[in-house]
Structures are given as structure tokens and as C-alpha cells.
Coordinates of C-alpha atoms and ligand atoms in Angstrom, one line a residue:
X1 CA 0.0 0.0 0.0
X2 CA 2.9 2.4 1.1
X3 CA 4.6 1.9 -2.1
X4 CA 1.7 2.4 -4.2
X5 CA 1.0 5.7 -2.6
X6 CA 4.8 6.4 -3.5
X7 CA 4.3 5.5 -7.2
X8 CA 1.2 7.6 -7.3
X9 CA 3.2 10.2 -5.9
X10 CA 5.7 10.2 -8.1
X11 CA 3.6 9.7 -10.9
X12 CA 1.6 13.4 -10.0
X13 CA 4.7 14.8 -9.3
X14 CA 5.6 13.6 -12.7
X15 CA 2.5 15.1 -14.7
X16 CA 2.7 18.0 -13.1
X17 CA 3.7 19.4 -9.5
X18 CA 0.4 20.8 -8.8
X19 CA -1.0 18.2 -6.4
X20 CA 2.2 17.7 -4.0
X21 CA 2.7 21.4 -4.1
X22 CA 3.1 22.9 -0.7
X23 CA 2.6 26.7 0.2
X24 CA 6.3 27.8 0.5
X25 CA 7.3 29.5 3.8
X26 CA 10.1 32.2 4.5
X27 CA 13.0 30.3 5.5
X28 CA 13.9 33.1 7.8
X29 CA 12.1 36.1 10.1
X30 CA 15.3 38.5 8.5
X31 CA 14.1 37.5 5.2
X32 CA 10.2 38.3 5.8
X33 CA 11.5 41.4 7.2
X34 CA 13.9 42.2 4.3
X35 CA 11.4 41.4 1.5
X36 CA 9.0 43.5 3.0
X37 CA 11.0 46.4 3.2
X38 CA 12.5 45.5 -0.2
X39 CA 8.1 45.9 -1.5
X40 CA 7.6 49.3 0.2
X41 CA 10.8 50.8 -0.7
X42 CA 10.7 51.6 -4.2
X43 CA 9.9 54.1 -6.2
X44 CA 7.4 55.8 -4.2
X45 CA 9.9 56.4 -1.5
X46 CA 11.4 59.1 -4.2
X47 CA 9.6 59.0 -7.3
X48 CA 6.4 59.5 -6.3
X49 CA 7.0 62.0 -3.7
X50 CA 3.8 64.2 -2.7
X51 CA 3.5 67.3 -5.9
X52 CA -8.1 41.5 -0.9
X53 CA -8.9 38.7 -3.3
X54 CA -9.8 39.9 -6.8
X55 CA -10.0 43.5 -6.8
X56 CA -5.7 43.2 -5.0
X57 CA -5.1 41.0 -8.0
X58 CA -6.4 43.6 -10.6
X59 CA -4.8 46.6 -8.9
X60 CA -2.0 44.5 -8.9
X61 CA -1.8 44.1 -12.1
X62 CA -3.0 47.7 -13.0
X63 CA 0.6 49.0 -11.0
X64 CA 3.0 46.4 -12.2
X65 CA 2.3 47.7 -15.7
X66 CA 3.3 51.4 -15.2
X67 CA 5.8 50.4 -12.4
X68 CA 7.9 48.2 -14.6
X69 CA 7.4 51.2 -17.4
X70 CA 9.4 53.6 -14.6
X71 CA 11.5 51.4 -13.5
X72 CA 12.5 50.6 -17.3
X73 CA 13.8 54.7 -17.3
X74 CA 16.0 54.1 -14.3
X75 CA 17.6 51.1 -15.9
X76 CA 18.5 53.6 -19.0
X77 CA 19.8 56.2 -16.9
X78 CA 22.2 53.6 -14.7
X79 CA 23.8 53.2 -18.4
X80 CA 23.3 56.6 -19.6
X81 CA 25.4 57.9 -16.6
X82 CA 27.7 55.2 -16.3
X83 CA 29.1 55.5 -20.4
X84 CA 29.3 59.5 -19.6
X85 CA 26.4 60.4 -21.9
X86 CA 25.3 63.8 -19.7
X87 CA 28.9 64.9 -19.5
X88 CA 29.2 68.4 -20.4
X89 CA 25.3 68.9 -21.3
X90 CA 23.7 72.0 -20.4
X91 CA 20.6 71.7 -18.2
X92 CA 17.7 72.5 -21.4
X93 CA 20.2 70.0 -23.1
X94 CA 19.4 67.1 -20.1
X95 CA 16.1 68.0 -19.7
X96 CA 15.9 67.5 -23.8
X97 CA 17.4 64.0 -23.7
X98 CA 14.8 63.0 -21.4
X99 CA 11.7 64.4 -23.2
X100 CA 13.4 62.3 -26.1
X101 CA 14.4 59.5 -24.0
X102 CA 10.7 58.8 -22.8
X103 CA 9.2 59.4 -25.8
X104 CA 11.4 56.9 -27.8
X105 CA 8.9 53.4 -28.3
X106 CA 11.6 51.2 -28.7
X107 CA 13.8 51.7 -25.7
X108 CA 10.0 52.6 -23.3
X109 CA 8.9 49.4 -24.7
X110 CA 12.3 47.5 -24.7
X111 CA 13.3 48.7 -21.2
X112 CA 10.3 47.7 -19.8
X113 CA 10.3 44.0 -21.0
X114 CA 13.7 43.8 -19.9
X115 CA 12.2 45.2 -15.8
X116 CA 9.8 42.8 -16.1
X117 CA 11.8 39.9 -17.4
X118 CA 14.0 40.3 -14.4
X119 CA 11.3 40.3 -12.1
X120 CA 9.6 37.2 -13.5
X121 CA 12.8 35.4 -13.2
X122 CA 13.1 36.3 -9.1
X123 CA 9.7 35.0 -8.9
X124 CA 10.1 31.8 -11.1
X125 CA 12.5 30.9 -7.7
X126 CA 10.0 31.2 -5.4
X127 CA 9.2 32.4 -1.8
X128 CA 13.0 31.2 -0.6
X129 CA 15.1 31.0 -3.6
X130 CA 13.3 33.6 -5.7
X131 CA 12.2 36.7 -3.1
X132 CA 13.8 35.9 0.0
X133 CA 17.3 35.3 -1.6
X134 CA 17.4 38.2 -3.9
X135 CA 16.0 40.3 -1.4
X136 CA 18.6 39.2 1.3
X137 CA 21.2 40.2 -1.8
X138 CA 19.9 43.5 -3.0
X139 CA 18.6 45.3 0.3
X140 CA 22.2 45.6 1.9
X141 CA 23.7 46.4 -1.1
X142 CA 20.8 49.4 -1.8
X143 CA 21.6 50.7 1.8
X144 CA 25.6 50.7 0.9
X145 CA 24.8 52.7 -1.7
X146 CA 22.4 54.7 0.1
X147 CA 24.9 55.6 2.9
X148 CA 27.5 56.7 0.6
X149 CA 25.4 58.5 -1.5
X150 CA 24.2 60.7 1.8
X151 CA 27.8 61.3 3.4
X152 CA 28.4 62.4 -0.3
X153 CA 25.6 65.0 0.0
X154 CA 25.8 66.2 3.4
X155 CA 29.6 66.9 2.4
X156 CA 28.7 69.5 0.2
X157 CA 29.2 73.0 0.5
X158 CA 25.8 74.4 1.6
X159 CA 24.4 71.1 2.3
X160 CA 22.4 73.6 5.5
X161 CA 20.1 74.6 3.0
X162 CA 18.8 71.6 1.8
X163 CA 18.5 70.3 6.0
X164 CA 16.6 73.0 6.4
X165 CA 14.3 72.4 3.6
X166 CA 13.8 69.0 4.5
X167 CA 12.9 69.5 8.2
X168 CA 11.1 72.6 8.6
X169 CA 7.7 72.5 8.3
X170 CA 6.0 74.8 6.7
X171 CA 2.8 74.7 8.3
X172 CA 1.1 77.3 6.0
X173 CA 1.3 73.9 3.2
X174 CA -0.8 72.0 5.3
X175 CA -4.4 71.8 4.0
X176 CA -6.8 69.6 3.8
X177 CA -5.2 68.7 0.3
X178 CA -2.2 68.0 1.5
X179 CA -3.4 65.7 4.1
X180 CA -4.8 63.4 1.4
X181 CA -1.6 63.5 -1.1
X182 CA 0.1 62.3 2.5
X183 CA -2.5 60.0 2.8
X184 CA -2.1 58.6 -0.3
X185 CA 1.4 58.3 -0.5
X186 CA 1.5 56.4 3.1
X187 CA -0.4 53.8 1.5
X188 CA 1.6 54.0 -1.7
X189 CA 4.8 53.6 0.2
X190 CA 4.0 51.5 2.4
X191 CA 2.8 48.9 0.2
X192 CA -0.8 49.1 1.4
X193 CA -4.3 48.5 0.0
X194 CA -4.2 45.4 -2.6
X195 CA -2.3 42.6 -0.5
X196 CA 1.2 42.6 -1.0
X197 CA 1.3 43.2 2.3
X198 CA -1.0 40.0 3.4
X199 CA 0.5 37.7 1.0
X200 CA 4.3 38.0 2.1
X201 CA 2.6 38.0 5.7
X202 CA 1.0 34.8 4.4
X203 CA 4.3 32.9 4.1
X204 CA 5.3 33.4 8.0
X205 CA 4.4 31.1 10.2
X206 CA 2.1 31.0 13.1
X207 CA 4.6 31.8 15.3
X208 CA 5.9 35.1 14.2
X209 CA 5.6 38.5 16.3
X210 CA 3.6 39.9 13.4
X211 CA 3.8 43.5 15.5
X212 CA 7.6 43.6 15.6
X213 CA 8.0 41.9 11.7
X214 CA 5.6 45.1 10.7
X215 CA 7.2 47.6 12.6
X216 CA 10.1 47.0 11.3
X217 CA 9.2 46.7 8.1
X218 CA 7.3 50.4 8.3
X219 CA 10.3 52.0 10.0
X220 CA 13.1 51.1 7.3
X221 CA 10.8 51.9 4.9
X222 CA 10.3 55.4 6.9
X223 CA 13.7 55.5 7.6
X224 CA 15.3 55.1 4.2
X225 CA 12.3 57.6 2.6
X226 CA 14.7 59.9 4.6
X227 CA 17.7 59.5 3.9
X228 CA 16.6 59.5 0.1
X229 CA 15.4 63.1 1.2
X230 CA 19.3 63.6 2.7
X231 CA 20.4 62.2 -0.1
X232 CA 19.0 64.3 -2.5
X233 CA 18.0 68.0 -1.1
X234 CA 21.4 69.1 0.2
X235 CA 23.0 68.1 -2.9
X236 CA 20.5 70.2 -4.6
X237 CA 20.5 73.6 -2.5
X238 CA 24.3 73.5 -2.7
X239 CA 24.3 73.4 -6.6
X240 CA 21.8 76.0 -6.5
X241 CA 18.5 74.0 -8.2
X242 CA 15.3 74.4 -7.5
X243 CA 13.6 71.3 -5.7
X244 CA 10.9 69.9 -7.8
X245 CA 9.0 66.8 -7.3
X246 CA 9.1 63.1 -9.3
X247 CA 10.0 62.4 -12.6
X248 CA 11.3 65.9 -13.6
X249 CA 13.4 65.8 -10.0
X250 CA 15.0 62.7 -10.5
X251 CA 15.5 62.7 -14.7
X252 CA 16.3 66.1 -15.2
X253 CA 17.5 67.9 -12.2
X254 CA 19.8 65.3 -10.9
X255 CA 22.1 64.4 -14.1
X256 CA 22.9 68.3 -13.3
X257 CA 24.1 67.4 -9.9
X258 CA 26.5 64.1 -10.8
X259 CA 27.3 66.6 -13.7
X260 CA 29.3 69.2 -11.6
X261 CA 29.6 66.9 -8.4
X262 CA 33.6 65.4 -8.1
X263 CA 33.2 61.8 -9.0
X264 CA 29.8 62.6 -10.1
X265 CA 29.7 59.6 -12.7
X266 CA 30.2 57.3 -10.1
X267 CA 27.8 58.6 -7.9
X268 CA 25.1 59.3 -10.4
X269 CA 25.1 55.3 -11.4
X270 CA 25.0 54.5 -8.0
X271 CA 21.8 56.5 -7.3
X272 CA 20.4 55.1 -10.5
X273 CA 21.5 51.4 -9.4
X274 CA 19.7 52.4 -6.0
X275 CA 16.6 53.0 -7.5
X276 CA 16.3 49.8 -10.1
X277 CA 16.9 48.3 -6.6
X278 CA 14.6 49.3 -5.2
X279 CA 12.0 49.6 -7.9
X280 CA 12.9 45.5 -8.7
X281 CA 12.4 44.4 -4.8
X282 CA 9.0 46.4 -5.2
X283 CA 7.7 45.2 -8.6
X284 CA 8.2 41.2 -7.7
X285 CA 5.9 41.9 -4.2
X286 CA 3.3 43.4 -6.7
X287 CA 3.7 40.6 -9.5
X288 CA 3.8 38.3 -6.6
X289 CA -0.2 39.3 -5.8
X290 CA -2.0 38.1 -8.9
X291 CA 0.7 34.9 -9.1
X292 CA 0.0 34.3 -5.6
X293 CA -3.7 34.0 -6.4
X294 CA -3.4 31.9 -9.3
X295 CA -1.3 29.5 -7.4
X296 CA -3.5 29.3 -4.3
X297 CA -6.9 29.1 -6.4
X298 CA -6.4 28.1 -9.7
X299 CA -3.9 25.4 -8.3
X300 CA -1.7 26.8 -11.4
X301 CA 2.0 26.0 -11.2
X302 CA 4.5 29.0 -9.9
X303 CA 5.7 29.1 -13.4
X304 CA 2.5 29.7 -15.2
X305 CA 0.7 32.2 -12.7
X306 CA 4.2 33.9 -12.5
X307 CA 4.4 33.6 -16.5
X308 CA 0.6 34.8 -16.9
X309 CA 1.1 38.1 -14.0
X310 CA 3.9 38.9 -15.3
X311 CA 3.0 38.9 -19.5
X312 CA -0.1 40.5 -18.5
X313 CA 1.4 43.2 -16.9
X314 CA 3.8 43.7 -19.8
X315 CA 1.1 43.8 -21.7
X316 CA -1.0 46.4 -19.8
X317 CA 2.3 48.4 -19.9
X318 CA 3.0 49.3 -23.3
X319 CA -0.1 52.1 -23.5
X320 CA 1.6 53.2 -20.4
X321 CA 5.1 53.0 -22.2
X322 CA 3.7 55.1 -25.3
X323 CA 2.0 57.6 -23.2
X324 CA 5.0 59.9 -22.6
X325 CA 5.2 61.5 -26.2
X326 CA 5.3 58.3 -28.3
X327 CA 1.2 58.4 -29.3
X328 CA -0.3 61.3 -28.9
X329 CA -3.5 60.0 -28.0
X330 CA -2.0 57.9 -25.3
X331 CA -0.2 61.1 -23.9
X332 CA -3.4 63.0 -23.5
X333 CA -6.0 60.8 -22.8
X334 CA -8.4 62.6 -20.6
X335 CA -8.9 65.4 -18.8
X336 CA -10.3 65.7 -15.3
X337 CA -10.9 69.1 -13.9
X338 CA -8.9 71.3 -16.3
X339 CA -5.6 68.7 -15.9
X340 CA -4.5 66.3 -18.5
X341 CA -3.8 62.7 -17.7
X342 CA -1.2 60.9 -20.1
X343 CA -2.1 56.9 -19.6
X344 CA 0.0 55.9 -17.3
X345 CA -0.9 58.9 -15.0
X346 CA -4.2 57.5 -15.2
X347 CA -3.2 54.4 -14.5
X348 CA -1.2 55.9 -11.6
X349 CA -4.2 57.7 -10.8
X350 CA -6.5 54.6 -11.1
X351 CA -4.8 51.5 -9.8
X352 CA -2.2 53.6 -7.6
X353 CA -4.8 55.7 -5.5
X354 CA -8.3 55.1 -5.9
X355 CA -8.2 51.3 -5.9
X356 CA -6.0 51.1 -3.3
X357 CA -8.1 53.5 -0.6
X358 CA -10.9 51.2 -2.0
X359 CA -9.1 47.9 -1.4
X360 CA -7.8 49.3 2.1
X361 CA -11.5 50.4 2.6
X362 CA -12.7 46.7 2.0
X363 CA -10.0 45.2 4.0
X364 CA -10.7 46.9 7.3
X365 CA -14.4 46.0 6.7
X366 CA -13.4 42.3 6.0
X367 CA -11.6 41.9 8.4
X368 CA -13.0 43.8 11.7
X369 CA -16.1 42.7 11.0
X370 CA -16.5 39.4 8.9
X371 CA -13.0 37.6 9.6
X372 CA -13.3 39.4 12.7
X373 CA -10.9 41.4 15.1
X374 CA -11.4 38.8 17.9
X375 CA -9.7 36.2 15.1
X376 CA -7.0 38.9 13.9
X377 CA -6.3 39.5 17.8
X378 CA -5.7 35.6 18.4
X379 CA -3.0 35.7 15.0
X380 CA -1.1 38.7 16.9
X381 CA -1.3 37.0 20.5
X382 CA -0.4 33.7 18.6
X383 CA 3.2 35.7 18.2
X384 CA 3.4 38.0 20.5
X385 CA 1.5 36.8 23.9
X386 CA 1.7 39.6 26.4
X387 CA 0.2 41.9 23.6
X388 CA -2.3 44.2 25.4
X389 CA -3.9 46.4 22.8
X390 CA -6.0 43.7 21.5
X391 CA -9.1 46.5 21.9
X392 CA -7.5 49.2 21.1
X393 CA -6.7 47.1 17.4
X394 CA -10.3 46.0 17.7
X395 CA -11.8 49.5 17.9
X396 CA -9.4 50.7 15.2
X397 CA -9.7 48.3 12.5
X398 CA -13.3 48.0 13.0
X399 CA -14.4 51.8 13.5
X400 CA -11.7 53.9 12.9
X401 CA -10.3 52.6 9.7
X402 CA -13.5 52.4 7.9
X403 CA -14.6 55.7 9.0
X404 CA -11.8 57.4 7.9
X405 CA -11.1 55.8 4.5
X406 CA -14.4 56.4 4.1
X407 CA -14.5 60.3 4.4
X408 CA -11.4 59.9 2.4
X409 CA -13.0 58.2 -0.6
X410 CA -16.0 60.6 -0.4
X411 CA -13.6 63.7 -0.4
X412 CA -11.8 62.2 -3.3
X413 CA -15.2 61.5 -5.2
X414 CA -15.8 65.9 -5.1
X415 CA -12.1 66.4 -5.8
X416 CA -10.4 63.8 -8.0
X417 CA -7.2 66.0 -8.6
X418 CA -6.2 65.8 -5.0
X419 CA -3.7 63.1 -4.8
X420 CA -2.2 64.8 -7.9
Ligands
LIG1 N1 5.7 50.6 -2.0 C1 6.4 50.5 -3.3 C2 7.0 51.9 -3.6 O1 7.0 52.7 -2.7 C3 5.4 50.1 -4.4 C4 4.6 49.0 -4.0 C5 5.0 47.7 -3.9 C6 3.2 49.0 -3.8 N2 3.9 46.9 -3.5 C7 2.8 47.7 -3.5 C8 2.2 50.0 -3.8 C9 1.5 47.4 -3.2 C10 0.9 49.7 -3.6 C11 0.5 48.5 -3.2 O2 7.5 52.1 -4.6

């Protein structure tokens, strides 16, 4: 009997792994911790700077394809730097080469494929050898470069400027519009609001302090959102430029920067390597989400949910790709309130805001009331034992939350252009 169990075993396992497919687990707490990080710190911790179930799988997919589009530009600009192509350029001439850069279809389109190609090959490994490993590679060597990349900065003469930029607040900025673009990117950043977050929690185990595994994963992506800031605005008030916000700060202003700065080539790749970094350990948490759910309910093998999310999303990309000058049409398809949306702002727009308040909206629903906080509280305690605030989390995620995501969603419904 044993040994015909065996040969049907290996006769399943031979037609297809499917069957004998176990949910992978993290091999390690540092590697949960390091992969989540890795998702929230990405582009949103500098790009996109302030200026569950089916819906997480579509939003996912909606993001991954303008993500991967972005990220595509930072893998251009690693080489662009590197090979010395800004080098001597005057400042209409960089801001030029990027107008031209993004509005190229072959290297949008071909930069892109490449992103996503490297993403779907991280995944094709796995929770352990895919994610976990890559992300236990690439987050110390982001924060290397990170480190130098500040001392750099702060070095400069005039750095003071930029400090004093970063850190005082101007309280006369904060209105109720504010509130929501900070809103929004918390959620952004943070990797909130389709279920990245819930799927790498997914492969813990029982056992985990789930408190300490997201608070650390909150405050290094908090954490390293600053020292982007240190990274960037001293360099910037001490070449005398004017701080803007997203692509035009990153593409345009910086190249300026490594332009004049002594070993400014070297530099300048590194920050560009930094940010494909990041953007990478980012786009395979959200290409994770709709692989993920083809895995657990389609019983699909890793490689073909992973192959599916990820062609998808390519697919889904290329308007996105076109819409910075390629296709006119795609550039400027629609208008809301008197401002113009290219398609991959109003993807941004879309999958990267709306869904995501709506996702969060339906999550705290779900689960305060129909999972239930009492069961959410006994996953914490599970962990974490002498955890007190099981009311306080109760009262929150059942009252709180939805109220204010709520308010949030109806404010957004009256003014659409306020996360812009
Ligand atoms: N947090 C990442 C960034 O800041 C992007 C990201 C990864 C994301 N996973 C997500 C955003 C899930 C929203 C939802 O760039």
C-alpha cells in the first residue's frame, strides 16, 4: 500500500507538480522582514514623492504595468550615466534627452520587457530562492549605496540649505489637500491596499511577532524615505536648483548634480542602481499578488501564474510606455478638472490611488467585522503573547479605519485631482 502511494506520488509529481505542491514558507524572520522592506521601498519612496482577493489581483496588475514602465527609465539612466552620456550637457540639453528619452517606443517598450523579465525570473525561484534570496542580496547592497550616497551629500558646501528644507515645516502647506496626497502616498509607500502586504505575511508562520516583523518593516521603509530626502536635497541647494517633485526631480534635475559633483559619474550610477533596486524588490511583491492568487486558487503551477502576471502586466504596460510622447493619444487621454492625464498617469491615478483607498477600505471591513478582530487579535497573540492592545486594534480596524477611508473616498469623489 505504502509503495503504491509512493508511485502515485511520483507519478503526480511527474505530470505536473500541482498536487504535491506545498505553500512555501520564508526560510527566515530577516528574510520576511527584508522582503517587506524591499516591497515598500521603491519608487514611491522618491519618485512618487507628494507634488483582498480579486479587486488586489487587478490593482496589482493595473501597478505592475506602469511600475515596470518607470523602473524601465531608471535602468536607462544607470547606463546613460555610467558611459558619460550627460557629460558636459547643459541643463535644457538634459532636460531635452529626457523628453526624447521617454518618448522613444523602442527603448520605453524595450526597457520595460527587460524590468519585467528580471522580475519574473526572481519569482520563477520562489518564496525562498526567488524573493527571500534576492532580497537578502539587494537590500544591503541598496543601503551601501544609500549611505554613501548621503555622506556624499551632506559633504557638500551648503548642504544647510537643503536640511533646512527638509525639516522645517511649513505649516502654512498644510491643508486639507495635503493631508490626502500624504495620505495617499503612506499607503503607496508603504505597500498598502491590494495585498502585497497580506501575502508575504501569508508565508510566515504562526509563530511570528507579526507587531515587531511590521514595525520594522514600516520604520526602514520610513527610515530610508529619509535619507533618500538627505540624499537628495542638500545636494541640490548647494548646486543652487530648485527642488521639484518626481519624474522631472529625478531625470532632469539630478544628471545636473552628478554633472558638476567630483566623482559625479560614479555617484550618479550608483543612485540610478539604488533606485532599479529598489523599484525591482517592489515590482516582484506586486507581480507576486495576482501569481499568488493563481497558485493558491487556480492550483496553477509558480511558473505559469508567474508567466501569466507577469505577461499581463507587460502587456497592460506598453499604453503606459507610449503615453509619454510616443502616441499622442495615449499622452493625453483625458482630462479631469482642467488637468491632462497621459495613460499611465491615469493608470497611476487609477490603480495607484483610488483602488488602493478602496481595497484598504474593503480590507478593514473584511476583516473587523467578517473575519473578525477577535480572530485577527488571536494571529497577533499567537506571536506575541503579552500583547495588550487587542481593543485598542479591535476599535481601530473595525471603526476607525473604515470611517476614515471612508470620508477619504467621499472627499476624493468631489475632488479627483487631490492626490495629484
Ligand atoms: N511601496 C512601493 C513603492 O514605494 C510600491 C509597491 C509595492 C506598492 N507593492 C505595492 C504600492 C502594493 C501599492 C501596493 O514604490
Amino acid at each position: 500500500m505504502k509503495r503504491m502511494n509512493q508511485r502515485l506520488t511520483t507519478k503526480l509529481k511527474k505530470r505536473g507538480p500541482k498536487m504535491v505542491e506545498q505553500r512555501e514558507t520564508w526560510a527566515s524572520r530577516m528574510g520576511f522582514i527584508l522582503a517587506g522592506a524591499g516591497s515598500a521601498i521603491g519608487l514611491g519612496n522618491i519618485w512618487r514623492f507628494p507634488t483582498v482577493g480579486m479587486l488586489g489581483v487587478l490593482t496589482g496588475w493595473g501597478i505592475s504595468s506602469f511600475y515596470s514602465v518607470v523602473a524601465g527609465w531608471t535602468l536607462g539612466y544607470i547606463f546613460r550615466t555610467a558611459s558619460g552620456f550627460f557629460s558636459g550637457m547643459k541643463p535644457e540639453q538634459i532636460s531635452g534627452a529626457f523628453e526624447t528619452f521617454v518618448a522613444n517606443p523602442t527603448s520605453a517598450i524595450g526597457l520595460h520587457l527587460i524590468f519585467m523579465g528580471i522580475t519574473m525570473a526572481i519569482l520563477f525561484g520562489g518564496v525562498k530562492r526567488g524573493i527571500e534570496k534576492w532580497s537578502k542580496i539587494l537590500m544591503p547592497m541598496m543601503l551601501t549605496i544609500l549611505v554613501l550616497l548621503v555622506v556624499r551629500s551632506l559633504t557638500l558646501p551648503g548642504a544647510g540649505e537643503g536640511l533646512a528644507f527638509l525639516f522645517q515645516p511649513d505649516w502654512g502647506a498644510l491643508t486639507g489637500r495635503s493631508v490626502i496626497a500624504a495620505v495617499g502616498q503612506a499607503f503607496f509607500s508603504l505597500s498598502l491596499g491590494m495585498g502585497t502586504m497580506i501575502v508575504y505575511g501569508s508565508y510566515l508562520s504562526k509563530k511570528e511577532n507579526l507587531v515587531t516583523s511590521a514595525s520594522w518593516v514600516a520604520s526602514l521603509d520610513t527610515v530610508i524615505a529619509m535619507m533618500a530626502g538627505l540624499a537628495i536635497f542638500p545636494a541640490l541647494f548647494s548646486f543652487g536648483l530648485e527642488p521639484t517633485m518626481g519624474a522631472g526631480l529625478i531625470f532632469v534635475v539630478l544628471p545636473n548634480i552628478f554633472n558638476e559633483m567630483f566623482l559625479g559619474t560614479l555617484f550618479g550610477t550608483g543612485f540610478f542602481l539604488l533606485l532599479g533596486i529598489a523599484a525591482v524588490t517592489s515590482l516582484i511583491s506586486i507581480v507576486e499578488v495576482p501569481a499568488a492568487f493563481f497558485i493558491d486558487e487556480f492550483k496553477w503551477t509558480r511558473k505559469k501564474a508567474v508567466t501569466v502576471a507577469g505577461i499581463g502586466a507587460f502587456a497592460a504596460g506598453i499604453p503606459a510606455a507610449l503615453s509619454l510622447g510616443a502616441v499622442d493619444w495615449l499622452s493625453n487621454l483625458v482630462s479631469i478638472e482642467g488637468r491632462n492625464y497621459g495613460f499611465l498617469d491615469f493608470m497611476n491615478l487609477l490603480f495607484g490611488q483610488y483602488s488602493l483607498m478602496i481595497g484598504s477600505l474593503g480590507v478593514a471591513i473584511f476583516a473587523g467585522w467578517k473575519w473578525g478582530a477577535k480572530r485577527i487579535v488571536g494571529e497577533i497573540t499567537s506571536g506575541f503573547e503579552s500583547f495588550k492592545y487587542g481593543n485598542v486594534y479591535a476599535f481601530f480596524i473595525r471603526f476607525v479605519a473604515p470611517a476614515a477611508l471612508g470620508t477619504l473616498l467621499v472627499y476624493l469623489l468631489f475632488n479627483p485631482n487631490a492626490f495629484a
